[in-house]
mmCIF file of C-alpha atoms and ligand atoms in Angstrom:
data_model
loop_
_atom_site.group_PDB
_atom_site.id
_atom_site.type_symbol
_atom_site.label_atom_id
_atom_site.label_comp_id
_atom_site.label_asym_id
_atom_site.label_seq_id
_atom_site.Cartn_x
_atom_site.Cartn_y
_atom_site.Cartn_z
ATOM 1 C CA MET A 1 108.888 104.416 55.021
ATOM 2 C CA SER A 2 108.378 101.816 52.735
ATOM 3 C CA ALA A 3 107.025 98.214 53.933
ATOM 4 C CA ASP A 4 110.143 96.745 53.803
ATOM 5 C CA GLY A 5 111.451 98.899 56.827
ATOM 6 C CA LEU A 6 113.850 101.231 54.333
ATOM 7 C CA THR A 7 112.892 104.568 54.451
ATOM 8 C CA ALA A 8 113.367 106.058 50.729
ATOM 9 C CA GLU A 9 114.720 109.456 51.429
ATOM 10 C CA LYS A 10 117.055 108.133 54.155
ATOM 11 C CA GLU A 11 117.711 104.393 53.652
ATOM 12 C CA GLU A 12 117.094 103.530 56.794
ATOM 13 C CA PHE A 13 116.775 100.065 58.038
ATOM 14 C CA TRP A 14 116.152 99.048 61.608
ATOM 15 C CA LEU A 15 116.217 95.454 62.638
ATOM 16 C CA PHE A 16 114.902 93.819 65.619
ATOM 17 C CA GLY A 17 116.341 91.240 67.863
ATOM 18 C CA TYR A 18 114.680 89.361 70.527
ATOM 19 C CA GLY A 19 117.001 86.092 70.390
ATOM 20 C CA SER A 20 120.578 86.100 70.066
ATOM 21 C CA LEU A 21 120.773 89.128 68.141
ATOM 22 C CA ILE A 22 120.152 90.917 71.650
ATOM 23 C CA TRP A 23 123.678 89.852 73.111
ATOM 24 C CA LYS A 24 125.559 89.063 69.182
ATOM 25 C CA PRO A 25 124.740 92.168 67.129
ATOM 26 C CA PRO A 26 124.681 92.164 63.614
ATOM 27 C CA PRO A 27 127.842 94.046 61.909
ATOM 28 C CA HIS A 28 127.913 97.611 60.792
ATOM 29 C CA PHE A 29 125.054 98.939 63.166
ATOM 30 C CA ASP A 30 125.055 102.533 64.039
ATOM 31 C CA GLN A 31 122.372 102.614 66.732
ATOM 32 C CA ARG A 32 121.143 100.327 69.313
ATOM 33 C CA VAL A 33 117.791 100.629 71.013
ATOM 34 C CA PRO A 34 116.551 98.665 74.047
ATOM 35 C CA GLY A 35 112.653 98.019 73.682
ATOM 36 C CA TYR A 36 109.639 96.175 72.883
ATOM 37 C CA VAL A 37 107.219 94.566 70.279
ATOM 38 C CA THR A 38 103.283 93.726 70.996
ATOM 39 C CA GLY A 39 101.134 91.002 69.360
ATOM 40 C CA TYR A 40 103.319 88.565 70.166
ATOM 41 C CA VAL A 41 105.068 85.514 71.922
ATOM 42 C CA ARG A 42 108.614 84.637 72.489
ATOM 43 C CA ARG A 43 108.746 80.964 73.024
ATOM 44 C CA PHE A 44 112.061 78.342 73.035
ATOM 45 C CA TRP A 45 109.923 76.278 69.865
ATOM 46 C CA GLN A 46 112.073 76.166 67.338
ATOM 47 C CA VAL A 47 114.613 73.690 65.908
ATOM 48 C CA GLY A 48 118.291 75.094 65.977
ATOM 49 C CA ARG A 49 120.461 74.931 62.935
ATOM 50 C CA TYR A 50 123.458 73.488 63.995
ATOM 51 C CA GLN A 51 126.378 75.145 63.184
ATOM 52 C CA ASP A 52 124.964 78.156 65.261
ATOM 53 C CA HIS A 53 122.528 76.857 67.903
ATOM 54 C CA ARG A 54 124.427 74.617 69.576
ATOM 55 C CA GLY A 55 123.123 71.085 68.512
ATOM 56 C CA THR A 56 124.251 68.780 65.971
ATOM 57 C CA PRO A 57 122.495 67.480 62.961
ATOM 58 C CA GLU A 58 121.240 64.406 64.733
ATOM 59 C CA ALA A 59 120.245 66.084 67.977
ATOM 60 C CA PRO A 60 119.759 70.017 67.174
ATOM 61 C CA GLY A 61 119.095 72.466 70.010
ATOM 62 C CA ARG A 62 116.287 74.933 70.893
ATOM 63 C CA VAL A 63 115.928 78.485 69.579
ATOM 64 C CA VAL A 64 113.433 81.234 70.136
ATOM 65 C CA THR A 65 110.773 82.302 67.655
ATOM 66 C CA LEU A 66 107.697 84.479 67.834
ATOM 67 C CA ILE A 67 104.408 83.588 67.796
ATOM 68 C CA GLU A 68 101.466 85.844 66.687
ATOM 69 C CA ARG A 69 99.498 86.063 70.244
ATOM 70 C CA SER A 70 96.066 85.518 68.733
ATOM 71 C CA PHE A 71 97.050 82.220 67.135
ATOM 72 C CA TRP A 72 99.126 81.447 70.761
ATOM 73 C CA GLU A 73 96.164 81.931 72.565
ATOM 74 C CA THR A 74 94.452 78.965 70.865
ATOM 75 C CA LEU A 75 97.361 76.815 71.941
ATOM 76 C CA ASP A 76 97.643 74.306 75.023
ATOM 77 C CA ASP A 77 100.579 76.391 76.700
ATOM 78 C CA HIS A 78 102.188 75.115 79.991
ATOM 79 C CA HIS A 79 103.283 78.779 80.480
ATOM 80 C CA PRO A 80 101.038 81.720 80.916
ATOM 81 C CA SER A 81 101.889 84.653 79.393
ATOM 82 C CA GLY A 82 101.464 88.020 81.406
ATOM 83 C CA SER A 83 102.539 90.725 79.640
ATOM 84 C CA ASP A 84 101.481 91.862 75.754
ATOM 85 C CA ARG A 85 105.353 93.048 75.359
ATOM 86 C CA VAL A 86 108.572 90.987 74.326
ATOM 87 C CA TRP A 87 111.483 93.019 74.806
ATOM 88 C CA GLY A 88 114.553 92.801 72.595
ATOM 89 C CA THR A 89 116.813 95.346 70.697
ATOM 90 C CA ALA A 90 116.363 97.694 67.648
ATOM 91 C CA TYR A 91 119.290 98.016 65.349
ATOM 92 C CA ARG A 92 119.812 100.714 62.934
ATOM 93 C CA ILE A 93 122.132 99.634 60.003
ATOM 94 C CA GLN A 94 124.390 102.233 58.448
ATOM 95 C CA PRO A 95 123.082 103.252 55.522
ATOM 96 C CA ASP A 96 126.041 101.996 53.221
ATOM 97 C CA LYS A 97 126.115 98.924 54.568
ATOM 98 C CA VAL A 98 122.629 97.855 54.217
ATOM 99 C CA ALA A 99 123.153 95.283 51.228
ATOM 100 C CA GLU A 100 125.813 93.609 52.934
ATOM 101 C CA VAL A 101 123.770 93.528 56.321
ATOM 102 C CA ARG A 102 120.818 91.609 54.768
ATOM 103 C CA ASP A 103 122.940 89.179 52.805
ATOM 104 C CA TYR A 104 124.910 88.270 55.857
ATOM 105 C CA LEU A 105 121.337 87.880 57.835
ATOM 106 C CA ASP A 106 120.004 85.851 55.182
ATOM 107 C CA ILE A 107 122.634 83.652 55.479
ATOM 108 C CA ARG A 108 122.917 83.622 59.303
ATOM 109 C CA GLU A 109 119.150 83.419 60.211
ATOM 110 C CA ILE A 110 117.925 81.079 57.396
ATOM 111 C CA ASN A 111 116.571 77.785 59.304
ATOM 112 C CA GLY A 112 112.795 78.211 58.887
ATOM 113 C CA TYR A 113 113.063 81.703 59.876
ATOM 114 C CA THR A 114 110.994 83.880 57.213
ATOM 115 C CA VAL A 115 111.198 87.967 57.002
ATOM 116 C CA HIS A 116 108.611 90.329 58.622
ATOM 117 C CA TYR A 117 107.702 93.746 59.687
ATOM 118 C CA THR A 118 106.536 95.010 62.851
ATOM 119 C CA ASP A 119 106.671 98.354 65.025
ATOM 120 C CA PHE A 120 109.198 98.530 67.942
ATOM 121 C CA HIS A 121 108.519 100.588 70.532
ATOM 122 C CA PRO A 122 111.813 102.037 72.292
ATOM 123 C CA ALA A 123 111.914 101.807 75.938
ATOM 124 C CA ASP A 124 112.838 105.689 76.220
ATOM 125 C CA GLY A 125 109.429 106.458 75.114
ATOM 126 C CA SER A 126 110.805 108.179 71.555
ATOM 127 C CA PRO A 127 108.378 107.255 68.318
ATOM 128 C CA VAL A 128 107.674 104.054 67.142
ATOM 129 C CA ILE A 129 110.389 102.399 64.585
ATOM 130 C CA LYS A 130 109.446 100.369 61.577
ATOM 131 C CA THR A 131 111.714 97.215 62.133
ATOM 132 C CA LEU A 132 112.471 93.866 60.189
ATOM 133 C CA VAL A 133 112.079 90.749 62.154
ATOM 134 C CA TYR A 134 112.845 86.991 61.443
ATOM 135 C CA ILE A 135 110.299 84.769 62.572
ATOM 136 C CA GLY A 136 109.851 80.869 62.343
ATOM 137 C CA THR A 137 106.084 80.893 61.757
ATOM 138 C CA PRO A 138 104.303 77.922 62.765
ATOM 139 C CA ASP A 139 104.180 76.302 59.060
ATOM 140 C CA ASN A 140 107.532 76.169 58.996
ATOM 141 C CA GLU A 141 109.560 72.726 59.384
ATOM 142 C CA GLN A 142 111.483 73.616 62.532
ATOM 143 C CA PHE A 143 108.565 74.795 64.452
ATOM 144 C CA MET A 144 107.959 72.611 67.236
ATOM 145 C CA GLY A 145 104.706 74.110 69.164
ATOM 146 C CA PRO A 146 103.885 73.415 72.833
ATOM 147 C CA GLN A 147 106.657 71.939 74.772
ATOM 148 C CA ASP A 148 106.605 70.283 77.916
ATOM 149 C CA PRO A 149 108.854 72.919 79.744
ATOM 150 C CA GLN A 150 110.902 70.331 81.665
ATOM 151 C CA LYS A 151 111.627 67.987 79.299
ATOM 152 C CA LEU A 152 112.313 71.578 77.117
ATOM 153 C CA ALA A 153 115.225 72.570 79.804
ATOM 154 C CA GLU A 154 116.635 68.819 79.775
ATOM 155 C CA HIS A 155 116.861 69.009 76.019
ATOM 156 C CA ILE A 156 118.509 72.439 76.094
ATOM 157 C CA TYR A 157 120.910 71.197 78.808
ATOM 158 C CA THR A 158 122.161 68.008 76.942
ATOM 159 C CA SER A 159 122.356 69.748 73.539
ATOM 160 C CA VAL A 160 125.879 70.710 72.573
ATOM 161 C CA GLY A 161 127.347 71.859 69.032
ATOM 162 C CA PRO A 162 130.606 72.966 67.467
ATOM 163 C CA SER A 163 129.612 76.709 68.721
ATOM 164 C CA GLY A 164 128.806 75.699 72.522
ATOM 165 C CA PRO A 165 126.501 74.509 74.719
ATOM 166 C CA ASN A 166 122.521 75.221 74.281
ATOM 167 C CA LYS A 167 122.043 76.044 77.888
ATOM 168 C CA ASP A 168 124.872 79.027 76.831
ATOM 169 C CA TYR A 169 122.313 80.176 74.331
ATOM 170 C CA LEU A 170 119.312 80.355 77.019
ATOM 171 C CA LEU A 171 121.119 81.936 79.609
ATOM 172 C CA CYS A 172 122.630 84.493 77.619
ATOM 173 C CA LEU A 173 119.169 85.573 76.440
ATOM 174 C CA GLU A 174 117.925 85.504 80.311
ATOM 175 C CA ALA A 175 120.726 87.641 81.053
ATOM 176 C CA ALA A 176 120.183 89.805 78.283
ATOM 177 C CA LEU A 177 117.086 90.113 78.898
ATOM 178 C CA ASP A 178 117.547 91.602 82.364
ATOM 179 C CA GLY A 179 120.144 94.055 80.912
ATOM 180 C CA LEU A 180 117.252 95.964 78.949
ATOM 181 C CA SER A 181 115.035 97.346 81.302
ATOM 182 C CA PRO A 182 113.589 96.409 84.898
ATOM 183 C CA GLU A 183 110.222 95.353 83.136
ATOM 184 C CA SER A 184 111.831 92.913 80.285
ATOM 185 C CA GLY A 185 111.937 89.729 82.173
ATOM 186 C CA ASP A 186 110.051 87.248 80.124
ATOM 187 C CA GLY A 187 108.678 84.726 82.244
ATOM 188 C CA HIS A 188 109.177 81.653 79.501
ATOM 189 C CA ILE A 189 112.647 82.162 79.561
ATOM 190 C CA THR A 190 113.413 82.654 83.285
ATOM 191 C CA ASP A 191 111.136 79.479 84.268
ATOM 192 C CA LEU A 192 113.516 77.460 81.548
ATOM 193 C CA ALA A 193 116.748 78.792 82.540
ATOM 194 C CA SER A 194 115.949 78.043 86.405
ATOM 195 C CA ARG A 195 114.359 74.625 85.317
ATOM 196 C CA LEU A 196 118.371 74.186 83.682
ATOM 197 C CA ARG A 197 119.979 75.482 87.182
ATOM 198 C CA GLY A 198 118.112 72.697 88.796
ATOM 199 C CA ILE A 199 118.931 70.270 86.368
ATOM 200 C CA GLU A 200 122.632 71.072 86.724
ATOM 201 C CA LYS A 201 122.664 70.757 90.398
ATOM 202 C CA ARG A 202 120.802 67.710 90.469
ATOM 203 C CA LEU A 203 123.540 66.204 87.542
ATOM 204 C CA GLU A 204 126.884 67.754 88.074
ATOM 205 C CA PRO A 205 128.733 65.702 90.321
ATOM 206 C CA VAL A 206 129.516 67.023 93.957
ATOM 207 C CA PRO A 207 132.427 65.398 95.617
ATOM 208 C CA SER A 208 131.484 63.088 98.282
ATOM 209 C CA PRO A 209 132.786 63.770 102.252
ATOM 210 C CA ASP A 210 135.251 60.819 101.749
ATOM 211 C CA GLN A 211 136.824 62.272 98.361
ATOM 212 C CA GLU A 212 137.273 65.459 100.287
ATOM 213 C CA ALA A 213 138.812 63.741 103.137
ATOM 214 C CA ILE A 214 140.992 62.064 100.967
ATOM 215 C CA GLU A 215 142.202 65.072 98.914
ATOM 216 C CA ARG A 216 142.955 67.069 102.183
ATOM 217 C CA GLU A 217 145.098 64.300 103.483
ATOM 218 C CA LEU A 218 146.943 64.110 100.190
ATOM 219 C CA GLU A 219 147.575 67.899 100.353
ATOM 220 C CA LYS A 220 148.900 67.724 104.064
ATOM 221 C CA ARG A 221 150.941 64.611 103.009
ATOM 222 C CA GLU A 222 152.574 66.693 100.216
ATOM 223 C CA SER A 223 153.410 69.774 102.299
ATOM 224 C CA ILE A 224 154.958 67.303 104.737
ATOM 225 C CA ASP A 225 157.194 66.136 102.064
ATOM 226 C CA GLY A 226 158.116 69.251 100.741
ATOM 227 C CA LEU A 227 159.172 70.454 104.477
ATOM 228 C CA GLU A 228 161.446 67.232 104.936
ATOM 229 C CA GLU A 229 163.051 67.686 101.309
ATOM 230 C CA THR A 230 164.011 71.123 102.552
ATOM 231 C CA GLU A 231 165.111 70.192 105.754
ATOM 232 C CA LYS A 232 167.290 67.570 103.994
ATOM 233 C CA ARG A 233 168.904 69.937 102.022
ATOM 234 C CA GLY A 234 169.582 71.655 104.857
ATOM 235 C CA LEU A 235 167.658 74.969 103.730
HETATM 236 C C1 BEZ X 1 116.836 86.919 67.074
HETATM 237 O O1 BEZ X 1 117.936 87.576 67.425
HETATM 238 O O2 BEZ X 1 116.022 87.926 66.614
HETATM 239 C C2 BEZ X 1 116.899 86.133 65.980
HETATM 240 C C3 BEZ X 1 118.214 85.384 65.482
HETATM 241 C C4 BEZ X 1 118.185 84.260 64.800
HETATM 242 C C5 BEZ X 1 116.682 84.255 64.091
HETATM 243 C C6 BEZ X 1 115.830 84.633 64.172
HETATM 244 C C7 BEZ X 1 115.512 85.933 65.382
#
C-alpha cells in the first residue's frame, strides 16, 4: 500500500466519509463499509461552502471537520468526548474510476479541507483499511475553533442556502450516524440536534386556541353551505 491509499497491484482507493459523505456517497463506489477511525474528534467547527453547505456567501452555514485528539485536548471545548472513535463510512472506488472520482472530490470538498490518510476499522472486525480523508485542519481559514453549542445550534437553524437549510445537514448526519451501528452515536452531534429541535419548537408558530376555533367554525360553515346548496338543487 502506498501512502496515498492506493494499493499498487490492485489500484485500490478507499475514501473515509464522516460528514455528508455518509448519506451522500461519492460516485462509482463498489463497496461501502461502516466503521470508525481513532485519534480524532468530530466537530461542527468548519465554515461551510455556500453552494454545498446551506448558507449564503454573506452568512455561510457550518459543517463538520476532524480535529486531532491530541490538539483538541488543549482546547477549551464545551462538549466532552467520551469515545475515541469517530464513526463514518469507507467507500472503495472502482479501480477504473479512481482518477475521475478524485477530480470530483477535489472540486466538491475543497473549502479549507486538505487530503490526509488514516486507518479505518470496519465495524465487522475485518482488517484495517488505509483511507483517504478530507480534513479542515486548525490552520485553514474556515476553521472556527470551539463554539458555544447553543449559539452554534442557532446559527445552523438560521442558515439557508441554494441547496437547502443547514439544519438538514445536521439532522441527516445525526440520522446517518444512528444507522451505522448501535455504538456510532456522537454526543456533539446529538446535543446540537436536540438543541436545534428545542429552537424549532420554541420559534415555529403554534396556532392559538382562538385561531383553531375560528378555523373549526369556518369548516362547519362550509359544510352547512354545501348541504344547503345540495338541497336547493334538489339533489
Ligand atoms: C465527509 O463527508 O467526510 C466530508 C465531506 C466534505 C468535506 C470533508 C469531509
